[in-house]
PDB file of C-alpha atoms in Angstrom:
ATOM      1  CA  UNK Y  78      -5.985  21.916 -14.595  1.00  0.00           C
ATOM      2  CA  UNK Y  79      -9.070  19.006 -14.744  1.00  0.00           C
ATOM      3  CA  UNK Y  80     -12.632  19.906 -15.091  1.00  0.00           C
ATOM      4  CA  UNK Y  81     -15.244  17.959 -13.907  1.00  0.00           C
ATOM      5  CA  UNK Y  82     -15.915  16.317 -17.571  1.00  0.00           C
ATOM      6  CA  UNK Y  83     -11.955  15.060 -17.270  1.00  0.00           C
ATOM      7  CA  UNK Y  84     -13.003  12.811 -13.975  1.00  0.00           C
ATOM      8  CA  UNK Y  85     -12.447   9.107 -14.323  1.00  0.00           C
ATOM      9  CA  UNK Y  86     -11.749   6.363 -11.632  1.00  0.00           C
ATOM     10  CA  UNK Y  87      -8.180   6.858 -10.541  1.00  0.00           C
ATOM     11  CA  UNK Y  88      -6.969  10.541 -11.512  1.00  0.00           C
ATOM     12  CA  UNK Y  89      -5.108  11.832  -9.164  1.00  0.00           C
ATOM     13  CA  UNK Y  90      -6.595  15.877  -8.077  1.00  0.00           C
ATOM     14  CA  UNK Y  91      -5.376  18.771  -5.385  1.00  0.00           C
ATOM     15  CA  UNK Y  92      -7.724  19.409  -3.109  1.00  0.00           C
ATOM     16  CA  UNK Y  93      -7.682  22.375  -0.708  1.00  0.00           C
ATOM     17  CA  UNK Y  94      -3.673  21.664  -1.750  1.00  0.00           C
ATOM     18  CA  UNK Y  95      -3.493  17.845  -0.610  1.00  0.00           C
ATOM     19  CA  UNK Y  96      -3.457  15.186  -3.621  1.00  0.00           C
ATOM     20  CA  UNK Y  97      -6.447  13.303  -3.390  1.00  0.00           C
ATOM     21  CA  UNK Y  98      -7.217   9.933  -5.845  1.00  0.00           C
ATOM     22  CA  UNK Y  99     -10.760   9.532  -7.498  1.00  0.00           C
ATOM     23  CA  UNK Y 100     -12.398   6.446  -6.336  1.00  0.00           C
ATOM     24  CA  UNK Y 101     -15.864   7.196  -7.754  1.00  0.00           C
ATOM     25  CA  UNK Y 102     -17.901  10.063  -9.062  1.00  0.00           C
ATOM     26  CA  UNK Y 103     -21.154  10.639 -10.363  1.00  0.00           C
ATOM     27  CA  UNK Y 104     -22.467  13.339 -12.919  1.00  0.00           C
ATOM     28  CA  UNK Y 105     -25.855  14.941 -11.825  1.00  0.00           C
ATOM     29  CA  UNK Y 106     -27.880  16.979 -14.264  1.00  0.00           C
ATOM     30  CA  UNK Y 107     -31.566  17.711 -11.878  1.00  0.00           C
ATOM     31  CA  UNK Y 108     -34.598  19.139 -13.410  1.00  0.00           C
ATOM     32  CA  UNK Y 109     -33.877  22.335 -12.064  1.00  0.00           C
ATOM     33  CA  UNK Y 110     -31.068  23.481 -11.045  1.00  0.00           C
ATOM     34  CA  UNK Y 111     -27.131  23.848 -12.879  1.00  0.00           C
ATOM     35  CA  UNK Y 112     -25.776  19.957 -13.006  1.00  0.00           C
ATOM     36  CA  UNK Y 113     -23.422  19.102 -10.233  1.00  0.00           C
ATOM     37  CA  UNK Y 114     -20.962  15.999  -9.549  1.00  0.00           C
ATOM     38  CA  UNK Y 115     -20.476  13.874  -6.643  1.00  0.00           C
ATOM     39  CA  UNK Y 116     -17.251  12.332  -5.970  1.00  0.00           C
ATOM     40  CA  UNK Y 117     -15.731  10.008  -3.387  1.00  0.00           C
ATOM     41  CA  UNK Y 118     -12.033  10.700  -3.042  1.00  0.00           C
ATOM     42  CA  UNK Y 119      -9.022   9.256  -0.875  1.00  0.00           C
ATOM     43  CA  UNK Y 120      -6.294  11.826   0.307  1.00  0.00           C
ATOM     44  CA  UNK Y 121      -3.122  10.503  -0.766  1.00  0.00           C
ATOM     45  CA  UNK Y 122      -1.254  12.529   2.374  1.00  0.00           C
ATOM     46  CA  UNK Y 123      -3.696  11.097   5.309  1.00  0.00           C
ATOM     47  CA  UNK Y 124      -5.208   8.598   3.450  1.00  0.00           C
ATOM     48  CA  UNK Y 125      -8.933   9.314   4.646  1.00  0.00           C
ATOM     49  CA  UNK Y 126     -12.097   9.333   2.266  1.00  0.00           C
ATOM     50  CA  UNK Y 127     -14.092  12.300   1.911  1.00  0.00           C
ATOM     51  CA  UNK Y 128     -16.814  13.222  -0.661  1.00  0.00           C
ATOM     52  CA  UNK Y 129     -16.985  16.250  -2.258  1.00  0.00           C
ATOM     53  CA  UNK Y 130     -19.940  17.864  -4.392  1.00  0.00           C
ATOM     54  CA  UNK Y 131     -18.506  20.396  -6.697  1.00  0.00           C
ATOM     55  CA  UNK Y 132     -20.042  22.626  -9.927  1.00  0.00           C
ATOM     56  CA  UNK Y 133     -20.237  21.751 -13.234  1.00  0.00           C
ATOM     57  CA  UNK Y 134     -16.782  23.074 -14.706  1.00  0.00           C
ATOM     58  CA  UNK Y 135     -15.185  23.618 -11.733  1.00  0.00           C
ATOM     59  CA  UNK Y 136     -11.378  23.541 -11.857  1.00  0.00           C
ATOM     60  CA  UNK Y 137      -8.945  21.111  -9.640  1.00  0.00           C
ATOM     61  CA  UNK Y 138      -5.303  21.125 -10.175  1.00  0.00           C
ATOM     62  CA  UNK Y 139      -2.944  18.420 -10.885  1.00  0.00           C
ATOM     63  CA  UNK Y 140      -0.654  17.325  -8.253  1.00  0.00           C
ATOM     64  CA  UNK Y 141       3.044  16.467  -8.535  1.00  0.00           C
ATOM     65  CA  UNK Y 142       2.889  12.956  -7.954  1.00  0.00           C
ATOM     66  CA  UNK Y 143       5.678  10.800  -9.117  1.00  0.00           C
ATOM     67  CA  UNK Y 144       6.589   7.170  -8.570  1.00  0.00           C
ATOM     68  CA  UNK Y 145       9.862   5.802  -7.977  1.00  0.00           C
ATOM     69  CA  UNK Y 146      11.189   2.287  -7.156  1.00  0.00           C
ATOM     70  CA  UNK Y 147      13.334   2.174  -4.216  1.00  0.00           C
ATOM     71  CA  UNK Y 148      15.512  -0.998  -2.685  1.00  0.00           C
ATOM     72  CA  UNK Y 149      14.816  -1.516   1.036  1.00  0.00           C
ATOM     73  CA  UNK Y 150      18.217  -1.963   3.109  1.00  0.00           C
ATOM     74  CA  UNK Y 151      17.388  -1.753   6.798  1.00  0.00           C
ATOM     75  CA  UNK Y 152      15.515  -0.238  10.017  1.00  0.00           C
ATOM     76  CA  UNK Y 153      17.167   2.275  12.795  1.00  0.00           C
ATOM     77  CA  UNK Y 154      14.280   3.253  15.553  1.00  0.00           C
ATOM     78  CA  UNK Y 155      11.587   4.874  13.945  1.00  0.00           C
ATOM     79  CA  UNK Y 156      13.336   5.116  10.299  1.00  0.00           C
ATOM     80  CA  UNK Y 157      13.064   2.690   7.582  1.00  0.00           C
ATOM     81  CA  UNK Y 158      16.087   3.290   5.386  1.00  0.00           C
ATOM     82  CA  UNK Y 159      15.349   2.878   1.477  1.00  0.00           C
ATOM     83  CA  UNK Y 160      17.994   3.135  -1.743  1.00  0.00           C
ATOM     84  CA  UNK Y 161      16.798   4.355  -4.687  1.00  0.00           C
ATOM     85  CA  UNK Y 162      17.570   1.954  -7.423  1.00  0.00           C
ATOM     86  CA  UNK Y 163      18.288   4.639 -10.410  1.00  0.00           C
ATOM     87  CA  UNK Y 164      20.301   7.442  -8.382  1.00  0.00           C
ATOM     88  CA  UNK Y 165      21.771   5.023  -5.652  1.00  0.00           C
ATOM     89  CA  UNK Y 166      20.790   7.899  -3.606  1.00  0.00           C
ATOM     90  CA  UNK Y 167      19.866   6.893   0.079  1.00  0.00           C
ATOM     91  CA  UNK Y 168      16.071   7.696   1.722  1.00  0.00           C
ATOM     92  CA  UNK Y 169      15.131   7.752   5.111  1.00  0.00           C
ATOM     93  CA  UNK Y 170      11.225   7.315   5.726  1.00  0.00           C
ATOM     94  CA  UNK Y 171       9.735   7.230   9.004  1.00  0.00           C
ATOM     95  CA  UNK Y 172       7.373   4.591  10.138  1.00  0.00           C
ATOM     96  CA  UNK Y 173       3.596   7.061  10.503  1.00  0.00           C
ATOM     97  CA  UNK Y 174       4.552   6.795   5.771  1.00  0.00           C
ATOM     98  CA  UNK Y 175       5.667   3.474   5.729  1.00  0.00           C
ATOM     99  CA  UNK Y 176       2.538   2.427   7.661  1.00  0.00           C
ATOM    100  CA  UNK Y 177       1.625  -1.452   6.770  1.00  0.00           C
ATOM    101  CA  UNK Y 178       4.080  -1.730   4.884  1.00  0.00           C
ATOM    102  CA  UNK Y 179       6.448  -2.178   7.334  1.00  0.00           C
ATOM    103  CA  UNK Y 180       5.502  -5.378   7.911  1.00  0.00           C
ATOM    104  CA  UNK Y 181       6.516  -7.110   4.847  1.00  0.00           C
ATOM    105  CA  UNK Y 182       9.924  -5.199   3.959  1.00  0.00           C
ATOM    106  CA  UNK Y 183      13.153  -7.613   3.745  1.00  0.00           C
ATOM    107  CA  UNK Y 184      16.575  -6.380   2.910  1.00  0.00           C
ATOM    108  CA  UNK Y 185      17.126  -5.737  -0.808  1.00  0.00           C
ATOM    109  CA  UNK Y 186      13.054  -5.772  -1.451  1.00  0.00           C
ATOM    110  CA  UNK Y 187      12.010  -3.490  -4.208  1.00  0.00           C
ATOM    111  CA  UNK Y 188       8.942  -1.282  -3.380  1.00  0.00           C
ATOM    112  CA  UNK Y 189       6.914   1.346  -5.046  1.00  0.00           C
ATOM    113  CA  UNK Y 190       7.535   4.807  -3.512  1.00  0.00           C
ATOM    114  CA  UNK Y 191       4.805   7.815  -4.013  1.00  0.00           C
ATOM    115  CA  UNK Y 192       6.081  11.420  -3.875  1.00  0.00           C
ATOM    116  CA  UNK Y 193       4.317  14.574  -3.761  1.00  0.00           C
ATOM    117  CA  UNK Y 194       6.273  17.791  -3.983  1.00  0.00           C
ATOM    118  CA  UNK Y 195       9.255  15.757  -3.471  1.00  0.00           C
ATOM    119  CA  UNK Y 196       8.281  14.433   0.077  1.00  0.00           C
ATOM    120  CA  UNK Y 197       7.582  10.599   0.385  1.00  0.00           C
ATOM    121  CA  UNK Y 198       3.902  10.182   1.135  1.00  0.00           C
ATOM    122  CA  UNK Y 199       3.268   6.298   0.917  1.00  0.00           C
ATOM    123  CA  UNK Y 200       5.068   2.854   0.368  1.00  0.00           C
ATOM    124  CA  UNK Y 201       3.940   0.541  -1.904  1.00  0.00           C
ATOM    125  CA  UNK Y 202       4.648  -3.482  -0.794  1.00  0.00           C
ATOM    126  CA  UNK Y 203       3.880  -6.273  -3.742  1.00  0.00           C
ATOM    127  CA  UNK Y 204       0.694  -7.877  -3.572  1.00  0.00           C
ATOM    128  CA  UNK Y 205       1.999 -10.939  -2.403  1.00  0.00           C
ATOM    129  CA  UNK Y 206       5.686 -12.056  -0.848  1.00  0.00           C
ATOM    130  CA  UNK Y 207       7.632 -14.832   0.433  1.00  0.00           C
ATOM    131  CA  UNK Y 208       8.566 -15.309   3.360  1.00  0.00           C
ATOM    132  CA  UNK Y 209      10.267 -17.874   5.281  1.00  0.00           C
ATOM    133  CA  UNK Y 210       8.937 -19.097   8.818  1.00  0.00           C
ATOM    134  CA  UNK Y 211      11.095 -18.477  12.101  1.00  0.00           C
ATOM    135  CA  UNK Y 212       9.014 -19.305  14.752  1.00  0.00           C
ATOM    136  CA  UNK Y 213       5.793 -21.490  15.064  1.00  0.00           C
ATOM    137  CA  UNK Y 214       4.925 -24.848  16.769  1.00  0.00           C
ATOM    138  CA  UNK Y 215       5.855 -27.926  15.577  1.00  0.00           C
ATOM    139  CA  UNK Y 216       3.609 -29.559  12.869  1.00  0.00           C
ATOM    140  CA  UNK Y 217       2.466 -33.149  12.797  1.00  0.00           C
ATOM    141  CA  UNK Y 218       1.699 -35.616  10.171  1.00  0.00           C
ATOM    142  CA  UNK Y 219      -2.144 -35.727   9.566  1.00  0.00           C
ATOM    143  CA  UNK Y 220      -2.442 -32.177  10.625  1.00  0.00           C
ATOM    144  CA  UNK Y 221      -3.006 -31.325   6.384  1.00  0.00           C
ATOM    145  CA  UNK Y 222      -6.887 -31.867   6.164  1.00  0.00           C
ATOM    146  CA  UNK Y 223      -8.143 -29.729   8.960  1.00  0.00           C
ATOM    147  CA  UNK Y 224      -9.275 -25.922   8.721  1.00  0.00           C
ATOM    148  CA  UNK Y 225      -7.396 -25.171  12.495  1.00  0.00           C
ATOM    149  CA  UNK Y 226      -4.604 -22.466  11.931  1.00  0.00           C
ATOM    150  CA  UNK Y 227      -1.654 -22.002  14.760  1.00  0.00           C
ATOM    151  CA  UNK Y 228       0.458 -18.505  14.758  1.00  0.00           C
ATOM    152  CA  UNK Y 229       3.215 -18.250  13.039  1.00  0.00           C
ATOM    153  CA  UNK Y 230       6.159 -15.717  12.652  1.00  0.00           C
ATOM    154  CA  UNK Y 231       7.820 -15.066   9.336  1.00  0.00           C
ATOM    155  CA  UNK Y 232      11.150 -13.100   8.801  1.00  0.00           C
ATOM    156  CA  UNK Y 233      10.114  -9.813   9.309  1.00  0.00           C
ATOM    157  CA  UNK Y 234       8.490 -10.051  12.765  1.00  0.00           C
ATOM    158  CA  UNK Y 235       4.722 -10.548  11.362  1.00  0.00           C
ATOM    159  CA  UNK Y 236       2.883 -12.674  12.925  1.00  0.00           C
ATOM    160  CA  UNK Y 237       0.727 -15.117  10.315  1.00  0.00           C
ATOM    161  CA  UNK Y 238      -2.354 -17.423  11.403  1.00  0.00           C
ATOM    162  CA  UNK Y 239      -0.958 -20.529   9.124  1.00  0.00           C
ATOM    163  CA  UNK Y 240      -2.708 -24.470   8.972  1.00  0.00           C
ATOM    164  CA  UNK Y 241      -0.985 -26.848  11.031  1.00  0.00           C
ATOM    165  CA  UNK Y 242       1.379 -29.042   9.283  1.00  0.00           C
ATOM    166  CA  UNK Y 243       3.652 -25.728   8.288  1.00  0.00           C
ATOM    167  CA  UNK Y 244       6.974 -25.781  10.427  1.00  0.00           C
ATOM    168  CA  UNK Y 245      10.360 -23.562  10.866  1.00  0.00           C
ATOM    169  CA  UNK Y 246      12.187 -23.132   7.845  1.00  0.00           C
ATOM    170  CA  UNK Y 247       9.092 -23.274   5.981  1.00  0.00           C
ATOM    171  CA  UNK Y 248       8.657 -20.564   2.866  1.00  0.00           C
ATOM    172  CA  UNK Y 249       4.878 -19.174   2.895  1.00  0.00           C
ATOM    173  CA  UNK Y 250       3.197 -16.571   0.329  1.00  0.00           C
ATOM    174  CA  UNK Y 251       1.464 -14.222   2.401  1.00  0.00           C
ATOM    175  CA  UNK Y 252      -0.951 -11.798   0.843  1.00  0.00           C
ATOM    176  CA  UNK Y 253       0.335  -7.971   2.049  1.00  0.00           C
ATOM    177  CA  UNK Y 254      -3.513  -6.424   1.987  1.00  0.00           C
ATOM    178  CA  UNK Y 255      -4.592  -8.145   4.773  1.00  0.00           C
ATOM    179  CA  UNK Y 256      -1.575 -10.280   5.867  1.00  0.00           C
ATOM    180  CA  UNK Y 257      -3.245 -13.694   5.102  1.00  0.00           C
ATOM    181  CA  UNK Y 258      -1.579 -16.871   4.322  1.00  0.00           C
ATOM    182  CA  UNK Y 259      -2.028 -18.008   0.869  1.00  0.00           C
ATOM    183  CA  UNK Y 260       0.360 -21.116   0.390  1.00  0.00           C
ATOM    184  CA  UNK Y 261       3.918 -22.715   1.433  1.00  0.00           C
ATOM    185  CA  UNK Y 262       5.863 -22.754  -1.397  1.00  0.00           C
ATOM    186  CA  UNK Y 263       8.661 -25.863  -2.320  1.00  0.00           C
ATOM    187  CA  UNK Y 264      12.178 -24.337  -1.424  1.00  0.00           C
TER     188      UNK Y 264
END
């Protein structure tokens, strides 16, 4: 179990029986009164924010949260199928707890996998990936100084607002946050 005085950015706490993350919390100790803390938290399940105001001492127990690295191999309707690289063991996610994700997965792409009571809760894409370009307008020489972007798909149906000299065949690093291109990279 983690009192209040164990909170720090990060730790991961059941509450009402969901895991919930820390994302900030303050100590309050009024003039009058018992001290108190606020905390901002993210459920881990639903991935809302909520903020909670509990006692001094109060008692929140630990969830059972573990990570695992899984290989992605393929998509069949609403199911992303994943391997787990240790066990060899096949997963099948749906879509509502691979969420973004989705977007960025290529065959054979390792991702980070959270579990809570044994149940998948959330996929985990790298920060950034390469991908290669499959569709997009053809670019022209001299089209390298200016800010204008054209759309682009990559690989895994995304589509990518990219500058105008990149063409098919092209290999881009797209940031997975917020889907942004960052750079083509040399094949």
């Amino acid at each position: 179990m983690y009192g209040t005085s164990d909170f720090k950015k990060g730790l991961k706490i059941l509450v009402k029986g969901e895991p919930c993350v820390i994302l900030d919390f303050q100590h309050i100790k009024p003039g009058k009164g018992n001290q108190f803390t606020r905390t901002k938290l993210k459920n881990l399940i639903t991935g809302t924010n909520l903020d909670l105001t509990c006692r001094s001492g109060e008692k929140f127990g630990i969830p059972d949260i573990v990570y695992k690295t899984l290989s992605y191999i393929y998509k069949s309707g609403d199911h992303f199928h994943f391997m787990d690289s240790k066990t060899y063991e096949t997963l099948d996610i749906n879509k509502e707890i691979v969420g973004s994700a989705g977007n960025y997965l290529t065959e054979n792409l390792e991702v980070s996998a959270c579990f809570f009571n044994d149940q998948p809760i959330s996929i985990e894409v790298p920060k950034s990936l390469i991908l290669k370009v499959i569709k997009t307008e053809p670019g022209f020489k001299g089209n390298t100084v200016s800010r204008a972007t054209k759309p682009a798909t990559v690989e895994t149906n995304l589509v990518v607002q990219v500058p105008l000299h990149i063409n098919e065949g092209d290999r881009l690093k797209i940031n997975t946050e917020d889907g942004a291109y960052i750079e083509r990279v040399s094949q």
